[in-house]
mmCIF file with all atom_site columns, C-alpha atoms in Angstrom:
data_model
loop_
_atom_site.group_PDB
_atom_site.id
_atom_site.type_symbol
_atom_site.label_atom_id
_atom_site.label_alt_id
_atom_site.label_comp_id
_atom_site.label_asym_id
_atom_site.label_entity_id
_atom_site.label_seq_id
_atom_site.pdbx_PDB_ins_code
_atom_site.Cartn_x
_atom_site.Cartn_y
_atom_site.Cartn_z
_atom_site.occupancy
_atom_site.B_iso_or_equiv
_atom_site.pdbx_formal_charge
_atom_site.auth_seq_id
_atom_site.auth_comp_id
_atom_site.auth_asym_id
_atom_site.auth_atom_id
_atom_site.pdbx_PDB_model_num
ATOM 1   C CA . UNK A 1 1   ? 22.910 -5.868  -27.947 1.00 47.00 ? 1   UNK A CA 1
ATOM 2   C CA . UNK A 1 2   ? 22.979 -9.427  -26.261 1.00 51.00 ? 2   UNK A CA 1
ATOM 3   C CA . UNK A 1 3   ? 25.721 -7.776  -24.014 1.00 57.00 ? 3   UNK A CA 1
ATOM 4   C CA . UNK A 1 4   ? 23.933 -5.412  -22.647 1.00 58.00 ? 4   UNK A CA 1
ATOM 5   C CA . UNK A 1 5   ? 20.876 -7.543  -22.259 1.00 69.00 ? 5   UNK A CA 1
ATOM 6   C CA . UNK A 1 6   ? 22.736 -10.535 -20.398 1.00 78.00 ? 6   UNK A CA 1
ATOM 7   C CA . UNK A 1 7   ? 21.052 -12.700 -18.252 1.00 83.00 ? 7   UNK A CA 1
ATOM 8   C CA . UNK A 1 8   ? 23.014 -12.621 -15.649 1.00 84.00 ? 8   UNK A CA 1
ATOM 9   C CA . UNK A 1 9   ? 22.681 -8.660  -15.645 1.00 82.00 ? 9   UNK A CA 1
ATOM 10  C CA . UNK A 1 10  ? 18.512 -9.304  -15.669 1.00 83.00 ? 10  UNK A CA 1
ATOM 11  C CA . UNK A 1 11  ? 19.608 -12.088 -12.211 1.00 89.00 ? 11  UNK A CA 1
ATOM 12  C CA . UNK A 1 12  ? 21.667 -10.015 -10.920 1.00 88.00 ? 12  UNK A CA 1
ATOM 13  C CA . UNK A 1 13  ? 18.955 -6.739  -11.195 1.00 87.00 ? 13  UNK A CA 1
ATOM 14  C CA . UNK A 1 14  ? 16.447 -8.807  -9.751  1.00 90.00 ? 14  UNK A CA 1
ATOM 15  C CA . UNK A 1 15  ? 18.061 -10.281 -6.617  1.00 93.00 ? 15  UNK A CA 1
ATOM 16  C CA . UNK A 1 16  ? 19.633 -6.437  -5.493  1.00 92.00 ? 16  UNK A CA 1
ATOM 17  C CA . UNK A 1 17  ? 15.673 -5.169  -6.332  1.00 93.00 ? 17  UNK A CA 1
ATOM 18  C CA . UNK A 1 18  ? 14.131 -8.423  -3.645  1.00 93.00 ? 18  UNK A CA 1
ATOM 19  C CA . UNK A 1 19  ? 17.107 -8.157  -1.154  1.00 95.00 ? 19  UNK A CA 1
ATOM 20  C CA . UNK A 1 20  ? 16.117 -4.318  -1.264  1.00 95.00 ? 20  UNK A CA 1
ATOM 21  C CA . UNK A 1 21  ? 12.652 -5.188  -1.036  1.00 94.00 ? 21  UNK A CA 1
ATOM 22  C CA . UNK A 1 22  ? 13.344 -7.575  2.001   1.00 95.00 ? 22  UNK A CA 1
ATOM 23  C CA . UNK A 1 23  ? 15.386 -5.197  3.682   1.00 95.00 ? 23  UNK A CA 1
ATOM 24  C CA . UNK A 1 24  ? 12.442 -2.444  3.486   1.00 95.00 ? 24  UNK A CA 1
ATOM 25  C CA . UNK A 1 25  ? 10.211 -5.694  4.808   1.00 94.00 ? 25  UNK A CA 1
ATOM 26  C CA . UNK A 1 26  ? 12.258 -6.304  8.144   1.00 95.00 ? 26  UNK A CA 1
ATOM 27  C CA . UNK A 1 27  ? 12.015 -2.796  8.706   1.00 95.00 ? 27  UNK A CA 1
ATOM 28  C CA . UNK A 1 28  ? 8.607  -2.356  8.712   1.00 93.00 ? 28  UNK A CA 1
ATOM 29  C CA . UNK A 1 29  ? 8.417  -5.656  10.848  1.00 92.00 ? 29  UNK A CA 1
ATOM 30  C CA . UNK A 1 30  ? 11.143 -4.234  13.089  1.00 94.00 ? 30  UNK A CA 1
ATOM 31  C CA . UNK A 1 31  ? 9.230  -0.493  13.338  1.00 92.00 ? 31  UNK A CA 1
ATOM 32  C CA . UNK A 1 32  ? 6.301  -3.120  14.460  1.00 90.00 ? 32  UNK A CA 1
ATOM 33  C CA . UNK A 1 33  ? 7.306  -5.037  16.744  1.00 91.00 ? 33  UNK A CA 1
ATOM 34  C CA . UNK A 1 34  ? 9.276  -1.622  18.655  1.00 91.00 ? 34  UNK A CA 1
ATOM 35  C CA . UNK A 1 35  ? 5.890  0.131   18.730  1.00 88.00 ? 35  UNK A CA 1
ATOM 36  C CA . UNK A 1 36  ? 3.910  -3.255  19.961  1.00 87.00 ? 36  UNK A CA 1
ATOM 37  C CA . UNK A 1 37  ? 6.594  -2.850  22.827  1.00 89.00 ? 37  UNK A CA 1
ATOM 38  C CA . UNK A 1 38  ? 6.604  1.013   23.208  1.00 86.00 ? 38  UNK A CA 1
ATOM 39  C CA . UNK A 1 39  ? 2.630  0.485   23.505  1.00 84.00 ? 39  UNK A CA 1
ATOM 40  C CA . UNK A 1 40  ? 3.265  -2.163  26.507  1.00 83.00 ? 40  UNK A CA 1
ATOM 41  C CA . UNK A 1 41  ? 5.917  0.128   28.251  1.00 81.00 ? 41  UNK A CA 1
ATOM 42  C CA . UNK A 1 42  ? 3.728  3.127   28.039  1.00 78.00 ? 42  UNK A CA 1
ATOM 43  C CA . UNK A 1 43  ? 0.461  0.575   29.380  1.00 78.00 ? 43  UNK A CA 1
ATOM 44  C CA . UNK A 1 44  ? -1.551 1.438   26.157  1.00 79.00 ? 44  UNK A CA 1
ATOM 45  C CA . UNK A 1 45  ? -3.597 -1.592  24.651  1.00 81.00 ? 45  UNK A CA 1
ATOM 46  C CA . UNK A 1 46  ? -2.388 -2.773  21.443  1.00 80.00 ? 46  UNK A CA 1
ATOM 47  C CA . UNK A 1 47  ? -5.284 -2.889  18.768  1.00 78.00 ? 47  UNK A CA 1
ATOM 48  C CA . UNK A 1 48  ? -5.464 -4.680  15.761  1.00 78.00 ? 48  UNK A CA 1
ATOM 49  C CA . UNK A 1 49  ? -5.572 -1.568  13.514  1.00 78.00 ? 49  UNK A CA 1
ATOM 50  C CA . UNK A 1 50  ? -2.087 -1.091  14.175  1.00 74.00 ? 50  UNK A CA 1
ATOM 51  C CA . UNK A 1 51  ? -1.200 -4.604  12.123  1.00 77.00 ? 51  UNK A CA 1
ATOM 52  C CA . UNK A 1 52  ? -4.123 -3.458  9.421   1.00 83.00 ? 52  UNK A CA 1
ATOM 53  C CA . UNK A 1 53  ? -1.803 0.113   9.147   1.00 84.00 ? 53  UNK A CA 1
ATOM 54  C CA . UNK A 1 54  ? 1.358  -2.195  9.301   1.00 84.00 ? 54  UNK A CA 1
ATOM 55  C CA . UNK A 1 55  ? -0.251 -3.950  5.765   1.00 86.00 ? 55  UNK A CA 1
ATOM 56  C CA . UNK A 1 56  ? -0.993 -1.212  4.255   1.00 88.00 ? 56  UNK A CA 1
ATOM 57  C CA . UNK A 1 57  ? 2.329  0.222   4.995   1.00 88.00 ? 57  UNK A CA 1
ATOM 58  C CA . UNK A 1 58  ? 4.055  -3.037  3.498   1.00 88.00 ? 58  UNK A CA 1
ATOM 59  C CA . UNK A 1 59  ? 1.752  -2.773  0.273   1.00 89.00 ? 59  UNK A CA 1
ATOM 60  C CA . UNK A 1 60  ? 2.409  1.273   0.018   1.00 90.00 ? 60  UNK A CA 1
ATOM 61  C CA . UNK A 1 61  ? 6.124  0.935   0.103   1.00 92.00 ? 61  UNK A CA 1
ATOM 62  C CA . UNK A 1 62  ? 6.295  -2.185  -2.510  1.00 90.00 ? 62  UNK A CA 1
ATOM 63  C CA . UNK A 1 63  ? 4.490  0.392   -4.577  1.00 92.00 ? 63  UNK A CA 1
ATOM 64  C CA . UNK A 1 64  ? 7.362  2.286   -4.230  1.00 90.00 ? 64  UNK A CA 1
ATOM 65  C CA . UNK A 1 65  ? 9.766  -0.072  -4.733  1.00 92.00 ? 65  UNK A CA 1
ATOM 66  C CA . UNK A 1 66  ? 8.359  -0.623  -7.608  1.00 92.00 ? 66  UNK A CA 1
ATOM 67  C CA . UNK A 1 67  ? 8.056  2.334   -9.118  1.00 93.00 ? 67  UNK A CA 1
ATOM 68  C CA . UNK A 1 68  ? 11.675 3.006   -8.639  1.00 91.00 ? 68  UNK A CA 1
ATOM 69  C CA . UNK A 1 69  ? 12.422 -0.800  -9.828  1.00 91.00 ? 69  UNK A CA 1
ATOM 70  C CA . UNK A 1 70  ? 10.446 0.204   -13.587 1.00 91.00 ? 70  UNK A CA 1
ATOM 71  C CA . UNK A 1 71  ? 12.611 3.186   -13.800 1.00 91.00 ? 71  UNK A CA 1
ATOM 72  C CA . UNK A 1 72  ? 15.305 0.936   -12.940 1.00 89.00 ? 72  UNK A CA 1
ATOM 73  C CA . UNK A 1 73  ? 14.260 -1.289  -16.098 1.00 87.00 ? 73  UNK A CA 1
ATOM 74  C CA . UNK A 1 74  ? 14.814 1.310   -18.428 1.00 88.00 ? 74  UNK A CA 1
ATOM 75  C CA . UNK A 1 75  ? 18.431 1.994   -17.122 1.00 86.00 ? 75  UNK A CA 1
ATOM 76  C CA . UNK A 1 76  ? 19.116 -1.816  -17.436 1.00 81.00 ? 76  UNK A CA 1
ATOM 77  C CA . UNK A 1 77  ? 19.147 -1.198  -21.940 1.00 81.00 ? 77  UNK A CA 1
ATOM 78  C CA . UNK A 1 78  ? 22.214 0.872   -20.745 1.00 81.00 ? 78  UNK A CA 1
ATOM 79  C CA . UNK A 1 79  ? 25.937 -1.195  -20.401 1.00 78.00 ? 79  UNK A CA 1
ATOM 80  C CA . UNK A 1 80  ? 26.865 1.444   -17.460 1.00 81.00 ? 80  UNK A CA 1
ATOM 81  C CA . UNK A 1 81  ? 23.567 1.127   -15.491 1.00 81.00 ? 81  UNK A CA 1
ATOM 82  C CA . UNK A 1 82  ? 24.633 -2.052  -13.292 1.00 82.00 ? 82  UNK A CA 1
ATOM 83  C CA . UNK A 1 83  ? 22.691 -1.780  -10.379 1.00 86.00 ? 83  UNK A CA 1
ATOM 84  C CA . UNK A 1 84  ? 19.156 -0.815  -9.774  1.00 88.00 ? 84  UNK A CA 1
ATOM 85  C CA . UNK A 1 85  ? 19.347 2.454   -8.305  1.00 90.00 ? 85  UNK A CA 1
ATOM 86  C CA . UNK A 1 86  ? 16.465 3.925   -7.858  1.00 91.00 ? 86  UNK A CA 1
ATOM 87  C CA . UNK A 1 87  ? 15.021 0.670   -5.869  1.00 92.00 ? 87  UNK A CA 1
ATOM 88  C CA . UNK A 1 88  ? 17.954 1.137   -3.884  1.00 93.00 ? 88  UNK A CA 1
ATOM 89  C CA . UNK A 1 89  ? 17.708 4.854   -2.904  1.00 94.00 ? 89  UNK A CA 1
ATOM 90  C CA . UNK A 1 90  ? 13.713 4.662   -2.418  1.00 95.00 ? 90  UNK A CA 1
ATOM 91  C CA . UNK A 1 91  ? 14.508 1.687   -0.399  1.00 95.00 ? 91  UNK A CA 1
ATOM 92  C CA . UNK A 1 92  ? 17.427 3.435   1.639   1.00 95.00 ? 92  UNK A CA 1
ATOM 93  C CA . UNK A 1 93  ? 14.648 6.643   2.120   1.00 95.00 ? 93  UNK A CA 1
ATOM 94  C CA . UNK A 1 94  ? 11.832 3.872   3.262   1.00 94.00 ? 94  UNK A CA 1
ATOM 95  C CA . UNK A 1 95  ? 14.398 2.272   5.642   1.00 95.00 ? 95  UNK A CA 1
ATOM 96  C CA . UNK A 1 96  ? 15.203 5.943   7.063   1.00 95.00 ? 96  UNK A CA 1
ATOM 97  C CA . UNK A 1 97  ? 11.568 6.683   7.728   1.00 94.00 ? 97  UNK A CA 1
ATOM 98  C CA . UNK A 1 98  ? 11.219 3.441   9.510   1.00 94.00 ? 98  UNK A CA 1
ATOM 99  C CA . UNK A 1 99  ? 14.240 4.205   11.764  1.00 94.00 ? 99  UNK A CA 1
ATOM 100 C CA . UNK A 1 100 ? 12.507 7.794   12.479  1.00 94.00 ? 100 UNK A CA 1
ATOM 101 C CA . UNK A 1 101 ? 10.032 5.818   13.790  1.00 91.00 ? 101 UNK A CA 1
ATOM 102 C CA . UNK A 1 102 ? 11.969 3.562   16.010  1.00 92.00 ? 102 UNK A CA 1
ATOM 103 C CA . UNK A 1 103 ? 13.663 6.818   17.397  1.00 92.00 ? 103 UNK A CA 1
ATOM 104 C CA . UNK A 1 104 ? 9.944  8.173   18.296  1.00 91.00 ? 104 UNK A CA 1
ATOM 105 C CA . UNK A 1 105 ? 9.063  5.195   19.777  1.00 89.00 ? 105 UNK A CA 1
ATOM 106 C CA . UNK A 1 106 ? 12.147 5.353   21.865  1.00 88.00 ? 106 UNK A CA 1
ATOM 107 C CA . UNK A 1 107 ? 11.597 9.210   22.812  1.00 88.00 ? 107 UNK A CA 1
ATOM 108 C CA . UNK A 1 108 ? 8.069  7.776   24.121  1.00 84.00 ? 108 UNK A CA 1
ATOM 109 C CA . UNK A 1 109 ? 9.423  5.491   25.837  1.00 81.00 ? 109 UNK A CA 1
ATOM 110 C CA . UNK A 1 110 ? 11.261 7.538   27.866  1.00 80.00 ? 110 UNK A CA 1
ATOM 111 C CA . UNK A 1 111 ? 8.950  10.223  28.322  1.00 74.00 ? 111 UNK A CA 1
ATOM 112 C CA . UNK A 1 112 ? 7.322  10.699  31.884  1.00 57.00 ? 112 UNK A CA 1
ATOM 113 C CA . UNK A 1 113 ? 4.176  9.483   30.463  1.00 57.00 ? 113 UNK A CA 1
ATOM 114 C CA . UNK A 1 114 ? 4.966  6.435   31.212  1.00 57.00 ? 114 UNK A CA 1
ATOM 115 C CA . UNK A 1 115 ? 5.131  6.955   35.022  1.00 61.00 ? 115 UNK A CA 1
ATOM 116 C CA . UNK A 1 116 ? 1.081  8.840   34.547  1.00 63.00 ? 116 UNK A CA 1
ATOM 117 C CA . UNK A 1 117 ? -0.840 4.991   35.502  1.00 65.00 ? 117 UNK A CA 1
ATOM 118 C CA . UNK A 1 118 ? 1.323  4.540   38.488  1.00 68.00 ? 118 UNK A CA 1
ATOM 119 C CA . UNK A 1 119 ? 0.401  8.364   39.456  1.00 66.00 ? 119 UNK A CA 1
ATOM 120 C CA . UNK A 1 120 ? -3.040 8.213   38.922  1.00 68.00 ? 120 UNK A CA 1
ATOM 121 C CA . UNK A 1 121 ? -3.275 4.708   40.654  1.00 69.00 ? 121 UNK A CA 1
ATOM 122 C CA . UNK A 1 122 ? -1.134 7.047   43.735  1.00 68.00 ? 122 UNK A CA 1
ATOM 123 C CA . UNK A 1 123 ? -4.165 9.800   43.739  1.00 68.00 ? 123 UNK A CA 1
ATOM 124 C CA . UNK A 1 124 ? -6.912 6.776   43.551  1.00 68.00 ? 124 UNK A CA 1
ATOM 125 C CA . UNK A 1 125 ? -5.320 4.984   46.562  1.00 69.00 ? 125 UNK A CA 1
ATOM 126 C CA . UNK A 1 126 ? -4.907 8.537   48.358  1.00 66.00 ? 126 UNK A CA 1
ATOM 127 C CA . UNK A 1 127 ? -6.605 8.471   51.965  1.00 68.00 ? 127 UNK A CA 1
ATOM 128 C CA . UNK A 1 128 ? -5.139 10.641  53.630  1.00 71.00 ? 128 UNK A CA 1
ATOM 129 C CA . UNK A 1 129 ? -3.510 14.658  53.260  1.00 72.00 ? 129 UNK A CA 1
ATOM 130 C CA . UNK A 1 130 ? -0.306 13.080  53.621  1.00 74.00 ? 130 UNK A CA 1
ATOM 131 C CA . UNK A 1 131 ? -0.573 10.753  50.991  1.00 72.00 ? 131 UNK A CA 1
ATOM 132 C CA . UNK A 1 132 ? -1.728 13.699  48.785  1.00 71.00 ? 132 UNK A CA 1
ATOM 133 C CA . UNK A 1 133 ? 1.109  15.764  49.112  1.00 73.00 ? 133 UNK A CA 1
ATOM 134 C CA . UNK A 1 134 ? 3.470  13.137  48.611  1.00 75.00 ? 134 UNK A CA 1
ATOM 135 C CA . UNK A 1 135 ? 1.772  12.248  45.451  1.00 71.00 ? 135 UNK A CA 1
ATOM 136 C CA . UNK A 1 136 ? 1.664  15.668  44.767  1.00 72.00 ? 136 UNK A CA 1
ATOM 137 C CA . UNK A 1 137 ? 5.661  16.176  45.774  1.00 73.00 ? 137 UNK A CA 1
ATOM 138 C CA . UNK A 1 138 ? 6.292  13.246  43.200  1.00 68.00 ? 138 UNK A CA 1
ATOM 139 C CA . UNK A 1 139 ? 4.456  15.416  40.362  1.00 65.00 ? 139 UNK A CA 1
ATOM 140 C CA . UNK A 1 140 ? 6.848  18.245  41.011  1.00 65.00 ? 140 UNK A CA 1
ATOM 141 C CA . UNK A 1 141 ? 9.651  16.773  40.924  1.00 65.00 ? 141 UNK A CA 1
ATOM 142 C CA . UNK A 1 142 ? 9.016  14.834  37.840  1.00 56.00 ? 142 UNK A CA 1
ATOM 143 C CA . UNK A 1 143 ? 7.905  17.950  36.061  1.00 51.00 ? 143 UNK A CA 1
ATOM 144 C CA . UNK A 1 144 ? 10.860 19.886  37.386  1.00 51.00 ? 144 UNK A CA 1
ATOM 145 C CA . UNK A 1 145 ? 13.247 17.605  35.548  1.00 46.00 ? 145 UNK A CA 1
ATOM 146 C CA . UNK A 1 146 ? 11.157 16.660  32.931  1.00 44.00 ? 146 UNK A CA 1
ATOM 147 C CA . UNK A 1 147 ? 13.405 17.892  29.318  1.00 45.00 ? 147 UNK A CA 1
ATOM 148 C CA . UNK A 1 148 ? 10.410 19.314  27.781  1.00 41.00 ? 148 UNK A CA 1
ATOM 149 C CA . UNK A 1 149 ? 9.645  22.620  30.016  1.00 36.00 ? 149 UNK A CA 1
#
């Protein structure tokens, strides 16, 4: 039984369960900081709910992690369960929806939307029917090549 039960097994669980549980950590922090700079890009304000979601996010997944980690603890009684693998697969899925969300910040990015505060500052400024239409002229064009229509 003291095989099976090593301590360096139980050292070994643990650091693979925190190096998971950092990974998940930076990519939260990393999901973060790419919307912070998606929000500047597009000219939105950043608010402070944002970091309150980001907390609740980091507690939400370490329930996870956890959860997966306890299941892992039973597996550890067995001499062919050597890693922790359910903290490593929910980790791997939380790390996946973070990168999702990296890729929609990046789609946002590159949207048109960004170019709507210089437009609308273009139609304020306006004084004239020429300036109008070449406003207007702008609109078109970005609409004609925009990927969505």
């Amino acid at each position: 039984m003291e095989s099976i039960l090593s301590l360096e097994k139980g050292y070994f669980f643990i650091g693979v369960f925190f190096a998971v549980s950092l990974l998940v950590i930076m990519a939260i922090m990393l999901d973060l900081w790419d919307g912070v700079y998606t929000a500047k890009r597009t000219g939105q304000r950043v608010h402070s709910h944002k970091l309150r979601v980001t907390i609740a996010k980091v507690s939400e997944y370490w329930r996870f992690l956890l959860i997966g980690f306890l299941a892992d603890c039973l597996g550890f009684l067995f001499s062919f369960y050597f890693l922790p693998f359910m903290a490593l697969l929910f980790g791997m899925g939380l790390i996946v929806v973070e990168i999702i969300s990296m890729f929609e910040h990046a789609k946002r990015r590159k949207s048109h939307l960004i170019d709507l505060p210089e437009i609308i500052d273009g139609i304020i400024a306006a004084t004239s029917k020429k300036d109008a239409e070449k406003i207007i002229g702008v609109i078109s064009t970005k609409s004609e090549v925009s990927p969505h229509h």
